[in-house]
Coordinates of C-alpha atoms in Angstrom, one line a residue:
X1 CA 92.1 9.8 -14.3
X2 CA 89.4 10.1 -16.9
X3 CA 88.4 6.4 -16.3
X4 CA 88.1 7.0 -12.5
X5 CA 85.8 10.0 -13.1
X6 CA 83.6 7.9 -15.4
X7 CA 83.3 5.2 -12.8
X8 CA 82.4 7.8 -10.1
X9 CA 79.7 9.3 -12.4
X10 CA 78.2 5.9 -13.0
X11 CA 78.0 5.2 -9.3
X12 CA 76.2 8.5 -8.7
X13 CA 73.7 7.8 -11.5
X14 CA 73.0 4.3 -10.1
X15 CA 72.4 5.7 -6.6
X16 CA 70.1 8.3 -8.0
X17 CA 68.2 5.7 -9.9
X18 CA 67.9 3.6 -6.7
X19 CA 66.5 6.6 -4.8
X20 CA 64.0 7.2 -7.6
X21 CA 63.0 3.5 -7.6
X22 CA 62.4 3.5 -3.9
X23 CA 60.4 6.7 -4.2
X24 CA 58.4 5.2 -6.9
X25 CA 57.7 2.2 -4.8
X26 CA 56.3 4.4 -2.1
X27 CA 54.2 6.5 -4.4
X28 CA 51.0 4.8 -3.3
X29 CA 48.9 7.2 -1.2
X30 CA 48.3 6.8 2.5
X31 CA 45.6 4.3 3.3
X32 CA 44.0 3.5 6.7
X33 CA 43.1 0.0 7.7
X34 CA 41.0 -0.4 10.9
X35 CA 40.7 -3.7 12.8
X36 CA 38.5 -4.3 15.9
X37 CA 40.6 -6.2 18.5
X38 CA 39.4 -8.8 21.0
X39 CA 41.0 -11.4 23.2
X40 CA 44.7 -10.8 24.0
X41 CA 44.6 -7.2 22.9
X42 CA 41.7 -6.0 25.0
X43 CA 41.7 -2.5 26.4
X44 CA 42.3 -1.9 30.1
X45 CA 39.2 -2.1 32.2
X46 CA 37.3 1.0 33.0
X47 CA 36.8 2.5 36.4
X48 CA 33.1 3.0 35.7
X49 CA 30.9 0.0 36.4
X50 CA 28.5 0.9 33.6
X51 CA 31.1 1.4 30.9
X52 CA 32.0 -0.8 27.9
X53 CA 35.4 -0.5 26.4
X54 CA 36.6 -1.6 22.9
X55 CA 39.9 -1.4 21.2
X56 CA 40.8 -0.8 17.5
X57 CA 44.1 -1.1 15.6
X58 CA 44.8 1.7 13.2
X59 CA 47.4 0.9 10.5
X60 CA 48.7 2.8 7.6
X61 CA 49.0 0.3 4.7
X62 CA 49.7 3.0 2.1
X63 CA 53.0 4.3 0.8
X64 CA 52.9 7.8 2.3
X65 CA 52.5 9.2 5.8
X66 CA 48.9 9.2 7.1
X67 CA 47.8 12.3 9.0
X68 CA 45.2 11.9 11.7
X69 CA 43.0 14.9 12.1
X70 CA 40.8 13.8 15.0
X71 CA 37.8 11.7 16.0
X72 CA 34.2 12.8 16.4
X73 CA 32.6 11.1 19.5
X74 CA 29.2 9.5 19.4
X75 CA 26.3 9.7 21.9
X76 CA 27.6 8.0 25.0
X77 CA 30.9 7.0 23.4
X78 CA 34.3 8.8 23.5
X79 CA 37.9 8.1 22.6
X80 CA 39.9 7.1 25.6
X81 CA 43.5 7.1 24.2
X82 CA 45.7 9.7 22.6
X83 CA 46.3 9.3 18.9
X84 CA 49.5 10.4 17.1
X85 CA 49.4 13.2 14.6
X86 CA 50.5 10.9 11.8
X87 CA 51.4 7.3 11.0
X88 CA 54.4 6.4 8.8
X89 CA 53.9 3.8 6.1
X90 CA 53.5 0.4 7.8
X91 CA 53.1 1.9 11.3
X92 CA 50.1 1.2 13.5
X93 CA 48.6 2.5 16.8
X94 CA 45.7 1.6 19.1
X95 CA 42.5 3.5 19.7
X96 CA 40.5 2.7 22.9
X97 CA 36.9 3.8 22.9
X98 CA 34.7 3.9 26.1
X99 CA 30.9 3.8 25.9
X100 CA 28.2 4.0 28.5
X101 CA 26.1 0.9 28.6
X102 CA 22.8 1.4 26.8
X103 CA 19.7 2.1 29.0
X104 CA 17.4 -0.2 27.1
X105 CA 17.6 -3.9 26.4
X106 CA 18.8 -5.3 23.1
X107 CA 21.6 -4.1 20.7
X108 CA 22.5 -0.5 20.4
X109 CA 24.9 0.8 17.7
X110 CA 27.1 3.8 18.3
X111 CA 29.1 5.4 15.4
X112 CA 32.3 7.4 15.9
X113 CA 34.0 9.1 12.9
X114 CA 37.7 9.2 12.5
X115 CA 39.2 11.9 10.1
X116 CA 42.5 11.2 8.4
X117 CA 44.3 12.2 5.2
X118 CA 43.4 8.9 3.4
X119 CA 42.4 10.4 0.0
X120 CA 39.9 7.6 -0.7
X121 CA 38.3 7.6 2.8
X122 CA 38.9 10.8 4.6
X123 CA 36.3 9.9 7.2
X124 CA 36.1 6.4 8.6
X125 CA 33.1 5.2 10.6
X126 CA 33.8 3.1 13.7
X127 CA 30.7 1.1 14.7
X128 CA 30.5 0.0 18.3
X129 CA 27.8 -2.6 19.1
X130 CA 26.5 -2.5 22.6
X131 CA 24.3 -5.3 24.0
X132 CA 22.3 -5.2 27.2
X133 CA 20.2 -8.3 28.1
X134 CA 16.6 -7.9 28.8
X135 CA 16.0 -6.6 32.3
X136 CA 14.6 -9.0 34.9
X137 CA 12.0 -8.5 37.5
X138 CA 12.0 -5.5 39.8
X139 CA 12.8 -6.0 42.6
X140 CA 15.2 -8.8 41.6
X141 CA 14.4 -10.7 44.8
X142 CA 11.6 -10.7 47.4
X143 CA 11.8 -10.8 51.1
X144 CA 8.6 -11.0 53.0
X145 CA 10.0 -10.9 56.5
X146 CA 8.1 -12.5 59.4
X147 CA 4.5 -13.5 58.8
X148 CA 2.3 -15.3 61.3
X149 CA 0.9 -18.7 60.4
X150 CA -2.6 -18.2 58.9
X151 CA -1.9 -14.6 57.8
X152 CA -0.9 -13.4 54.3
X153 CA 1.4 -10.8 52.9
X154 CA 1.7 -9.7 49.3
X155 CA 4.5 -8.1 47.3
X156 CA 4.1 -6.6 43.8
X157 CA 6.8 -7.3 41.2
X158 CA 7.3 -5.3 37.9
X159 CA 8.2 -7.3 34.8
X160 CA 9.6 -5.9 31.6
X161 CA 7.2 -8.0 29.4
X162 CA 3.9 -9.6 29.8
X163 CA 3.6 -13.1 31.1
X164 CA 0.9 -15.7 31.1
X165 CA -0.2 -17.9 34.0
X166 CA 1.2 -20.9 32.2
X167 CA 4.7 -19.4 32.0
X168 CA 5.4 -19.8 35.7
X169 CA 4.5 -22.3 38.5
X170 CA 4.8 -21.7 42.2
X171 CA 7.2 -24.2 43.7
X172 CA 5.5 -24.1 47.2
X173 CA 1.9 -24.1 48.4
X174 CA 2.8 -21.2 50.6
X175 CA 3.4 -19.0 47.6
X176 CA 0.7 -17.9 45.1
X177 CA 1.2 -15.7 42.1
X178 CA -1.5 -13.4 40.5
X179 CA -1.2 -11.5 37.3
X180 CA -2.4 -7.9 37.6
X181 CA -3.7 -5.7 34.8
X182 CA -1.0 -3.7 32.9
X183 CA -0.3 -0.3 34.3
X184 CA -0.9 2.9 32.3
X185 CA 2.8 3.3 31.6
X186 CA 2.9 -0.1 29.9
X187 CA 4.7 -2.0 32.7
X188 CA 3.4 -5.4 33.7
X189 CA 3.0 -6.5 37.3
X190 CA 2.5 -9.8 39.2
X191 CA 1.5 -10.1 42.8
X192 CA 3.2 -12.7 45.0
X193 CA 1.3 -13.8 48.1
X194 CA 3.0 -15.6 51.1
X195 CA 0.8 -17.6 53.4
X196 CA 2.8 -19.6 55.9
X197 CA 1.5 -23.0 57.0
X198 CA 4.1 -23.7 59.6
X199 CA 6.9 -21.9 61.5
X200 CA 10.3 -21.7 59.9
X201 CA 12.2 -20.0 57.1
X202 CA 11.0 -20.5 53.5
X203 CA 13.2 -20.1 50.5
X204 CA 12.1 -20.7 46.9
X205 CA 12.8 -19.6 43.3
X206 CA 9.9 -18.6 41.1
X207 CA 10.4 -19.3 37.5
X208 CA 9.0 -16.4 35.4
X209 CA 9.5 -17.8 31.9
X210 CA 11.4 -15.6 29.5
X211 CA 11.8 -12.9 32.3
X212 CA 14.0 -15.1 34.4
X213 CA 13.7 -16.2 38.0
X214 CA 12.7 -14.5 41.2
X215 CA 14.3 -15.7 44.5
X216 CA 11.9 -15.5 47.5
X217 CA 12.7 -15.6 51.2
X218 CA 10.1 -15.5 54.0
X219 CA 9.7 -16.6 57.6
X220 CA 6.6 -18.1 59.1
X221 CA 6.0 -18.0 62.9
X222 CA 3.3 -19.2 65.2
X223 CA 3.8 -18.8 69.0
X224 CA 7.5 -18.0 69.0
X225 CA 9.6 -15.7 66.8
X226 CA 13.3 -16.5 66.4
X227 CA 15.9 -13.9 65.4
X228 CA 17.7 -15.0 63.3
X229 CA 15.4 -17.6 61.8
X230 CA 18.3 -19.9 61.0
X231 CA 21.8 -20.4 62.3
X232 CA 24.6 -20.0 59.7
X233 CA 27.9 -21.6 60.7
X234 CA 31.1 -19.8 60.0
X235 CA 32.8 -20.6 56.7
X236 CA 36.0 -21.8 58.4
X237 CA 35.8 -25.4 59.5
X238 CA 36.1 -25.7 63.3
X239 CA 35.3 -22.1 64.0
X240 CA 33.6 -21.1 67.2
X241 CA 31.5 -18.1 68.1
X242 CA 28.1 -19.1 66.9
X243 CA 25.4 -16.5 66.9
X244 CA 22.9 -16.2 69.8
X245 CA 19.2 -16.6 68.9
X246 CA 16.6 -14.3 70.5
X247 CA 13.3 -16.0 71.2
X248 CA 10.2 -13.9 71.6
X249 CA 6.7 -15.2 72.7
X250 CA 3.9 -13.6 70.7
X251 CA 0.7 -14.9 72.5
X252 CA -0.6 -14.7 76.0
X253 CA 0.9 -18.1 77.0
X254 CA 4.2 -17.6 78.9
X255 CA 7.2 -18.7 76.9
X256 CA 9.0 -21.6 78.5
X257 CA 11.5 -24.0 76.9
X258 CA 11.7 -27.4 78.6
X259 CA 14.2 -29.1 76.2
X260 CA 16.4 -28.3 73.3
X261 CA 17.8 -30.8 70.8
X262 CA 21.0 -29.8 69.2
X263 CA 22.8 -31.3 66.1
X264 CA 26.1 -33.0 66.8
X265 CA 28.9 -30.5 67.3
X266 CA 26.7 -27.8 68.9
X267 CA 25.4 -27.2 72.4
X268 CA 23.9 -24.2 74.2
X269 CA 21.8 -22.9 77.0
X270 CA 18.6 -20.9 77.3
X271 CA 18.8 -17.7 79.3
X272 CA 15.9 -15.4 80.4
X273 CA 15.8 -11.8 79.1
X274 CA 12.2 -11.1 80.1
X275 CA 10.9 -14.1 82.0
X276 CA 8.0 -15.6 80.1
X277 CA 8.3 -13.3 77.2
X278 CA 11.8 -13.2 75.8
X279 CA 14.6 -15.7 76.0
X280 CA 18.1 -15.9 74.6
X281 CA 19.5 -19.1 73.2
X282 CA 23.3 -19.0 73.6
X283 CA 25.1 -21.4 71.3
X284 CA 28.5 -23.0 71.5
X285 CA 30.3 -25.5 69.4
X286 CA 32.2 -26.3 66.3
X287 CA 30.2 -27.0 63.2
X288 CA 31.6 -28.2 60.0
X289 CA 30.5 -26.2 56.9
X290 CA 29.3 -28.0 53.7
X291 CA 26.7 -30.3 55.1
X292 CA 25.4 -33.1 53.0
X293 CA 22.4 -33.6 55.2
X294 CA 20.2 -30.9 56.9
X295 CA 20.6 -30.2 60.6
X296 CA 18.4 -28.2 63.0
X297 CA 17.9 -27.0 66.6
X298 CA 14.5 -28.1 68.0
X299 CA 12.9 -26.4 70.9
X300 CA 10.2 -28.2 73.0
X301 CA 7.7 -26.9 75.5
X302 CA 6.6 -28.7 78.7
X303 CA 3.4 -30.1 77.3
X304 CA 4.1 -31.8 74.0
X305 CA 6.4 -34.1 72.1
X306 CA 6.4 -31.9 69.0
X307 CA 8.8 -29.0 68.9
X308 CA 7.3 -25.6 69.2
X309 CA 10.1 -24.2 67.0
X310 CA 12.7 -25.6 64.6
X311 CA 15.7 -23.5 63.7
X312 CA 17.7 -24.8 60.7
X313 CA 21.5 -24.9 61.0
X314 CA 23.1 -24.2 57.7
X315 CA 26.5 -25.9 57.1
X316 CA 26.4 -28.5 59.8
X317 CA 27.2 -32.2 59.4
X318 CA 25.9 -35.1 61.4
X319 CA 29.4 -36.3 62.1
X320 CA 30.9 -33.1 63.5
X321 CA 33.3 -33.2 66.5
X322 CA 31.6 -33.3 69.9
X323 CA 30.7 -29.9 71.3
X324 CA 32.5 -28.6 74.4
X325 CA 30.4 -28.8 77.6
X326 CA 27.9 -26.1 78.2

């Protein structure tokens, strides 16, 4: 009986020593480790188009529970996930932060402060780097509309930085670029001039050096205006229902169309809306998108071999299926 009691007492002592040993192993204080996460652990997207979201992993690498007191937001940044009141030793959680995109170009740093019971670092700074590329020209694209041959129209474009005449070259003789004096608010301006030399739609891209590029669209016209200035085929191959084209005469000469040349796969007829002044070109056919070679509809008057108007057809091929009869 006495021997059994001795063995029982030994077992109790051993268990107590084990508990003490475990407790001693966990005597290290709580300690917070913060890791910024990317690919594979990215935060869910924001509903706001101008928002930037980042995700952090918070882990207690210490031996005691880590209390989380809260997080102080930064200008334009706020926490977007709920944090637990504490983290057990070895436990981790995620912190999502949402920030408004910076208004200016370049890198902007935002700092949030996380308060915990980590005795060495009771306040941890979370740095969020936000980058916005340099803004391009304003407007981002130019549309001159319809301009009569021999006339000129200008548009002003505001640039974020100064440019020199050598930094850009006009791709077409119809387009000229002039650098204007800087404005009182420090912005820089260029003036783009469109002077059509022939009827038809003009598309170009102005290279503006470090500022980027500026797409330009314009339409030149002479005796006849066409609305639209080009025919765009449906995206689906073999689709019908081509747009009708309104033709408007702009001088004293009565508008008359003697012949129309169509690309393969398209046909049509000219109908009078206001005789001598306004006509309607009704198109039929099946064009094939993705043309490797350009195609166009050419309209001829009664007195010349040169077309009085050429309307580009975007997406047509020269080997399209025959058009149905007009």
